[in-house]
XYZ file of C-alpha atoms in Angstrom:
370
model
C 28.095 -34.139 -207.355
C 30.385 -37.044 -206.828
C 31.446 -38.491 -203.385
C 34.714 -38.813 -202.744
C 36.249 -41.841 -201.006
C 36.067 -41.004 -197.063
C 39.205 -42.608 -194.792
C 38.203 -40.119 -192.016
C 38.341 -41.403 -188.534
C 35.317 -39.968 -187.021
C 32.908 -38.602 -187.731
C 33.266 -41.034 -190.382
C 31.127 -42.440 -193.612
C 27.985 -43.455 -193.524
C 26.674 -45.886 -195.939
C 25.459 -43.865 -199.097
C 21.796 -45.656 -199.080
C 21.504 -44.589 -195.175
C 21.826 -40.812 -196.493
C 19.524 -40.975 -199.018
C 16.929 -42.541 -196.682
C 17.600 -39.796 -194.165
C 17.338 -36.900 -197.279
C 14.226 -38.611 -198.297
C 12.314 -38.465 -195.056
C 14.248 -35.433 -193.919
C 10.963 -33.179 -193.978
C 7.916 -36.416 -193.920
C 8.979 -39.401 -191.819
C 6.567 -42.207 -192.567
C 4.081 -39.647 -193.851
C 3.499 -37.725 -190.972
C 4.136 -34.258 -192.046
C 7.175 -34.099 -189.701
C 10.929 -34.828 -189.872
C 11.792 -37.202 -187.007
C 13.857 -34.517 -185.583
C 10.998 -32.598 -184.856
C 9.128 -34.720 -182.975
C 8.091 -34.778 -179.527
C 10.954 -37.201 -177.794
C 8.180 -38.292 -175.316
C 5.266 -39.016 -178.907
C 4.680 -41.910 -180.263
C 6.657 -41.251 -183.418
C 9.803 -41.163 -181.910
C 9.061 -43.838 -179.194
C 8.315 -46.345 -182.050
C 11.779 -45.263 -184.225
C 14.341 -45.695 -180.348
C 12.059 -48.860 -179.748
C 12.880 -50.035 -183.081
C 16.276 -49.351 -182.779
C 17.104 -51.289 -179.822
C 15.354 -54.051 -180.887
C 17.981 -54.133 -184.087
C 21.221 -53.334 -181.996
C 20.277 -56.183 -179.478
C 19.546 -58.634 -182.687
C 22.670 -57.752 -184.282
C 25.049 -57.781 -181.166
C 22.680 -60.687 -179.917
C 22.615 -59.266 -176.501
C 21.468 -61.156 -173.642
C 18.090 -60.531 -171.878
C 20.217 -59.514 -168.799
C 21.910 -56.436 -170.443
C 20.455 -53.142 -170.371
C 20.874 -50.902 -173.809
C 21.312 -47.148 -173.034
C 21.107 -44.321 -175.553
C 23.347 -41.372 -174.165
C 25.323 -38.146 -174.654
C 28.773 -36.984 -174.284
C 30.413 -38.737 -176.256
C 32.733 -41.802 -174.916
C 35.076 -39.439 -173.323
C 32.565 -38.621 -171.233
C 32.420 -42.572 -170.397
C 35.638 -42.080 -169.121
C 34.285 -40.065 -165.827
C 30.746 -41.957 -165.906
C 32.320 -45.523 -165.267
C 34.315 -45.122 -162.048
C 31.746 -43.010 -160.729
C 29.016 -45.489 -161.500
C 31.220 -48.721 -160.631
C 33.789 -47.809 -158.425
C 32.752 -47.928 -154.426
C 34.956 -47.703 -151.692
C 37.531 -50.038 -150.880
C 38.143 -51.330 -154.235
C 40.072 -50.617 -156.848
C 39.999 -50.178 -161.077
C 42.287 -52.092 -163.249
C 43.136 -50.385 -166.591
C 45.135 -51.781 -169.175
C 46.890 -48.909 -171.491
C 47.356 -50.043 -175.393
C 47.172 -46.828 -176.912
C 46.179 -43.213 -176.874
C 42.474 -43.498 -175.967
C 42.779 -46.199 -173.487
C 45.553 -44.011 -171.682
C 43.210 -41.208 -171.633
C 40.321 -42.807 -169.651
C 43.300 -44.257 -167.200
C 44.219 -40.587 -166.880
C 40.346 -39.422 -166.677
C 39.589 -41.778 -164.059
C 42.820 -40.928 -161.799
C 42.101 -37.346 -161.113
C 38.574 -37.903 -160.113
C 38.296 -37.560 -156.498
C 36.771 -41.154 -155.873
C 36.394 -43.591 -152.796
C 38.297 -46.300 -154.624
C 41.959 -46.344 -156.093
C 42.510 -46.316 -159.521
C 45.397 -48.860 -160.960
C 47.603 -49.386 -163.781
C 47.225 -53.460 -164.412
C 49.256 -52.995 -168.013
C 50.859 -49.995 -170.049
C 52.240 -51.043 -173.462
C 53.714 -47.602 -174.194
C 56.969 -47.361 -175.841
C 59.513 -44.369 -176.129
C 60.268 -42.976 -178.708
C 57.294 -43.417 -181.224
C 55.619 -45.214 -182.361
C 54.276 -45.656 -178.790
C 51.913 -47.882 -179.101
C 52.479 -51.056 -180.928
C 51.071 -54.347 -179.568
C 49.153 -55.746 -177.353
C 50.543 -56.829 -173.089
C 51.644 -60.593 -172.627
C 49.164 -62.171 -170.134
C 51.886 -62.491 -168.036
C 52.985 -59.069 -167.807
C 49.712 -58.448 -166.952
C 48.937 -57.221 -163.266
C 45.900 -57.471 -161.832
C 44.314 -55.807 -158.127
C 42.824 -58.789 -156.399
C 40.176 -55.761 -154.917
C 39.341 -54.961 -158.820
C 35.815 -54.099 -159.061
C 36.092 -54.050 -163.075
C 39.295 -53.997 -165.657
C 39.017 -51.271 -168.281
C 40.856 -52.198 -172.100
C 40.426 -50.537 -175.160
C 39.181 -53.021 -178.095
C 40.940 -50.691 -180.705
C 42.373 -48.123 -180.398
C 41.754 -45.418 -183.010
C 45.009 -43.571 -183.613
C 47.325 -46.193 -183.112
C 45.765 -49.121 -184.838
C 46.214 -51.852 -181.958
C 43.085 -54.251 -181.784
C 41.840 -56.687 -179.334
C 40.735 -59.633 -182.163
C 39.406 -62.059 -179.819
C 36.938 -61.661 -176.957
C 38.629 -64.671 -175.080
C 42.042 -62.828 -174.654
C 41.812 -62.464 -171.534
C 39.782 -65.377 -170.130
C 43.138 -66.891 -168.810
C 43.982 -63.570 -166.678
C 40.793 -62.536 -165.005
C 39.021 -64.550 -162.352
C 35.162 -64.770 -163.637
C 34.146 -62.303 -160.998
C 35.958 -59.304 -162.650
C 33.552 -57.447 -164.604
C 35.579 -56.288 -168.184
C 34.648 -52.526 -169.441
C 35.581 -52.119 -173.107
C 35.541 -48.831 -174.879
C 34.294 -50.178 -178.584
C 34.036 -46.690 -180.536
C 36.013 -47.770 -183.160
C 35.283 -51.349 -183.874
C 31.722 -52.119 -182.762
C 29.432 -53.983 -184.826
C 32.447 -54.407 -187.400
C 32.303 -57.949 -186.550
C 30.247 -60.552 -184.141
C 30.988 -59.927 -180.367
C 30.008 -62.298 -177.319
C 28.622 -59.959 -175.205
C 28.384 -61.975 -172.139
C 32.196 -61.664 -171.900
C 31.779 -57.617 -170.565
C 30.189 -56.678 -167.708
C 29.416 -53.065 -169.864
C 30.810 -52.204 -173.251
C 30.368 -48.419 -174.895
C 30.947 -46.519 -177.618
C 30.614 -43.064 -179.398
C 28.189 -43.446 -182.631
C 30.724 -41.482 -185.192
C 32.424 -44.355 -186.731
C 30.392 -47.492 -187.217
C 27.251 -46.785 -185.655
C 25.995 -43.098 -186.958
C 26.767 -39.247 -186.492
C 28.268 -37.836 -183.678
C 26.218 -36.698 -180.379
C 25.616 -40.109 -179.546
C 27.210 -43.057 -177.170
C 25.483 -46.413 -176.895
C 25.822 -48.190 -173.554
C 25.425 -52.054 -173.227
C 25.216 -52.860 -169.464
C 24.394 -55.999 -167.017
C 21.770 -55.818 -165.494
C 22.891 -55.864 -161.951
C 26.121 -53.876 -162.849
C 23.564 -51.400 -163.734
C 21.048 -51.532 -160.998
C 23.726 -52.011 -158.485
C 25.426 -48.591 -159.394
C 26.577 -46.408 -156.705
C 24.453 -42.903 -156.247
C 28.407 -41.357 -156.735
C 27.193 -40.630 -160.784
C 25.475 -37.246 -161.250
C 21.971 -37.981 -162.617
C 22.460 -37.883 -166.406
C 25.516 -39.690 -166.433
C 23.787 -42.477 -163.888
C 23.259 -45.702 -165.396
C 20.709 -46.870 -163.078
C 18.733 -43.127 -163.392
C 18.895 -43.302 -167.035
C 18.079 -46.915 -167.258
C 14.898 -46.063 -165.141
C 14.043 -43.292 -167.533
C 14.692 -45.456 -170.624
C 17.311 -43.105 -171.615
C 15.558 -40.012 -171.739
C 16.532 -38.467 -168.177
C 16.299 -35.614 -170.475
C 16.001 -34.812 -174.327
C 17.958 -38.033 -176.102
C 19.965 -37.315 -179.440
C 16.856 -38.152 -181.601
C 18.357 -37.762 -184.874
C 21.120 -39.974 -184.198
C 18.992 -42.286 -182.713
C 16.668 -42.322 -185.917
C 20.002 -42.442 -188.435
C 21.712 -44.866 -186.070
C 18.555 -47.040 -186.611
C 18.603 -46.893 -190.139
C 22.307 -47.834 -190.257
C 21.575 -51.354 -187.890
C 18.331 -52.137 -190.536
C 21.528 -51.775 -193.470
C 23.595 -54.129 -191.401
C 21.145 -56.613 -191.445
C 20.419 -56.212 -194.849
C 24.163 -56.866 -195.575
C 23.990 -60.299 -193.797
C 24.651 -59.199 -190.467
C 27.883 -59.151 -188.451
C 29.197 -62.241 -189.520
C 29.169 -60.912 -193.330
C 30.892 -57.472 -192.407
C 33.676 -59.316 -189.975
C 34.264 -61.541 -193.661
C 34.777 -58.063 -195.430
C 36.415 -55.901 -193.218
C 38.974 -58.651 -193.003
C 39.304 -58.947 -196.762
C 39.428 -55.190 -196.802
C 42.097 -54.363 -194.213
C 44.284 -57.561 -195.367
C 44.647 -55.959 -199.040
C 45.519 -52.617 -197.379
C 47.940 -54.391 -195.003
C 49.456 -56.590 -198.123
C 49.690 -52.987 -200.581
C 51.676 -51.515 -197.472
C 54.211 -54.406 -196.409
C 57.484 -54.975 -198.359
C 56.991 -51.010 -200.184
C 58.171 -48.287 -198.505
C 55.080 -47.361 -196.900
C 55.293 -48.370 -192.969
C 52.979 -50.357 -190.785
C 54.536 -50.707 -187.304
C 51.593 -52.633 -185.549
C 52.397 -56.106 -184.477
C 50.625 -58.282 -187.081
C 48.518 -60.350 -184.700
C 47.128 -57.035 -183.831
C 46.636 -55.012 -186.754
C 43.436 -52.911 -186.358
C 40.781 -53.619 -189.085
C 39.245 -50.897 -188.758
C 42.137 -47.793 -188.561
C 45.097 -48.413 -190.576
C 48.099 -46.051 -189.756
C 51.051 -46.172 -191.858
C 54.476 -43.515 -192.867
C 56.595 -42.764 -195.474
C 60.117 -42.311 -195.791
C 59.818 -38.590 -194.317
C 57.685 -36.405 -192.775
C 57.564 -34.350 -196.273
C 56.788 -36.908 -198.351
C 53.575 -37.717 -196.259
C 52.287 -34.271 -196.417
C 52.467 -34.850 -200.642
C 50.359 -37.547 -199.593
C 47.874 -35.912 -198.215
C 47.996 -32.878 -200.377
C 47.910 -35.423 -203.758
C 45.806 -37.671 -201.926
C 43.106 -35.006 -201.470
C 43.141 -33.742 -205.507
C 42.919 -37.359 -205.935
C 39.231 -37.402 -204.411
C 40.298 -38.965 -200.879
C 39.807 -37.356 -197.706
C 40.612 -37.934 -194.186
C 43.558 -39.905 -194.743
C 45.911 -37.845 -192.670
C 46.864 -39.312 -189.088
C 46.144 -37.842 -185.928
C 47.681 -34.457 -184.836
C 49.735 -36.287 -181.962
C 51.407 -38.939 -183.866
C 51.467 -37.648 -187.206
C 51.866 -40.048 -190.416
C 49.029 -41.352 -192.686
C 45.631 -43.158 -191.475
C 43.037 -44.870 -193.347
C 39.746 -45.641 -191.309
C 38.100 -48.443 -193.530
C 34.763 -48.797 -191.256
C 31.994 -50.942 -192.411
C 30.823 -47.677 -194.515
C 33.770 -47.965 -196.715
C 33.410 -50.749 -199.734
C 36.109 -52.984 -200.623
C 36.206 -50.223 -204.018
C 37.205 -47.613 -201.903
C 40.268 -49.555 -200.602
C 40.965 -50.672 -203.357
C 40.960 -47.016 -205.267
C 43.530 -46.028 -202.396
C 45.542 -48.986 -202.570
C 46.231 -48.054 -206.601
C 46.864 -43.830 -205.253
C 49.411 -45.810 -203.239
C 51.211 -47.884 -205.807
C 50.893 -44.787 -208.516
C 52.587 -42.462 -205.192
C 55.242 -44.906 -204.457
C 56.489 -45.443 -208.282
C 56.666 -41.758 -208.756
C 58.108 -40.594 -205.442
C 59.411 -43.743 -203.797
């Protein structure tokens, strides 16, 4: 059987060689009779794969000692709850900064909990009519609670395609006191990150990390130990830190697969090689799609690399798209159900070839239909 070239947004590709690892010691993991999933969470087996695991994240990430690695569940949606409740206490207030569609939904999560704090809008990009979201907020336009006890952003937003590029964005807009949360699904380890700049960073495992049933947690320290007892216990930082994430039975096989994806990372080079390609990648996609009549309407400086959304001419024409792109051997390239169009997710997964393959589907499309 061939594989097909997957553009879907999540649960996404994994890298072929991860797979056939996984298929290999599906039934005998390192020989003892066993597949990892069917281990004891608490045995030795599985202690030594999350152990080992860890150990790769914080060497690729190169996170400080001071930052506490959790290995949860829920997904980051359920993130969107866990923060405030964790980080919020009373008399302060949360700063969230709305770029897109997932950012605006932990602004809207976080408002209709019934919290001691306040929750408030620092920055909402959203445009009427669509495309909504399209760029990133001027500094200035920018407005910030001087009772903030953390700002929330997005560093890229999934279905719209807006990215946060550089971690020092907004160094001249917060005061050095104001703990940044960043929701990093869809662009984590896609490129070197500094870490010390966030107070906690998160993200679901489906797109660059592993399967689904996952969410990674990077904390500080006393951001972590200093969380309020607000958090029911599985969704408590400090609890779950204390229990070295297994409060209760821990995703295990996403654990074990997410390992095995961090130990291809490194054997790619690292970071600092994938940031090299995923630019390369999502500049050729960007150059096939400006001056044709296929439709980028990101603002350049922030272009996601890792989800491209794009449109045709009409609404019909981009459902014979999909329809030819999908006899064609693609999947995945059709863009969310609440804004419609085309979108090509080009995670660290997908090779240059595979954007490449699309990018000659989209010439071939546009001479025959455009």
């Amino acid at each position: 059987m061939s594989r097909i070239w997957n553009f879907s947004a999540g649960p996404a590709a994994l890298p072929e060689v991860v797979l056939q690892q996984a298929k290999e010691e599906l039934l005998d993991w390192r020989g003892i009779g066993a597949g990892i999933m069917e281990v004891n969470h608490r045995g030795r087996h599985f202690i030594e794969v999350i152990k080992e695991t860890e150990a790769d994240l914080r060497e690729l990430l190169a996170i400080p000692e001071h930052y506490r690695t959790l290995f949860l569940q829920g997904g980051a949606t359920l993130q969107f709850s866990a923060i405030p409740l964790n980080l919020l206490v009373e008399g302060r207030s949360a700063d969230y900064l709305i770029t897109g569609a997932w950012s605006k939904k932990a602004f809207t999560e976080a408002a209709r909990l019934p919290l001691t704090g306040k929750i408030h809008l620092a920055a909402n990009t959203e445009d009427k009519p669509a495309p909504a979201f399209t760029r990133l907020p001027e500094p200035e336009n920018i407005v910030l609670d001087e009772k903030a006890a953390y700002l929330h952003l997005c560093g890229n937003e999934t279905i719209d395609g807006v990215e946060i590029h550089d971690d020092a964005w907004l160094d001249g807009v917060l005061s050095s006191d104001v703990p940044i949360i960043a929701d990093m699904s869809s662009n984590i380890l896609s490129r070197p990150l500094d870490v010390a700049r966030y107070g906690l960073i998160y993200a679901g495992a489906q797109k660059n990390i592993g399967p689904s049933g996952l969410t990674i947690v990077i904390i500080r320290e006393d951001l972590c130990e200093g969380a309020t007892g607000n958090a029911p216990a599985p969704i408590s930082y400090r609890i779950q830190a204390e229990n070295g994430s297994m409060l209760n039975t821990p995703a295990t096989f996403a654990i074990y697969l997410a390992g095995l994806v961090f130990r291809w990372l490194k054997e790619q080079g690292g970071l600092a090689r994938m940031a090299e390609i995923n630019r390369a990648k999502a500049a050729k996609l960007y150059a096939a799609i400006d001056g044709s009549f296929y439709r980028n309407h990101v603002a350049p400086p922030c272009r996601s690399n890792m989800n491209v959304p794009f449109n045709l001419p009409t609404p019909e024409l981009e459902a014979e798209f999909v329809r030819e792109s999908e006899a064609a051997g693609f999947m995945g390239l059709i863009g969310h159900k609440s804004v419609g169009g085309i979108r090509a997710s080009i995670y660290n997964a997908m090779p240059t070839e595979g954007v490449e393959a699309l990018i000659l589907f989209m010439a071939d499309f546009m001479r025959r239909r455009g």
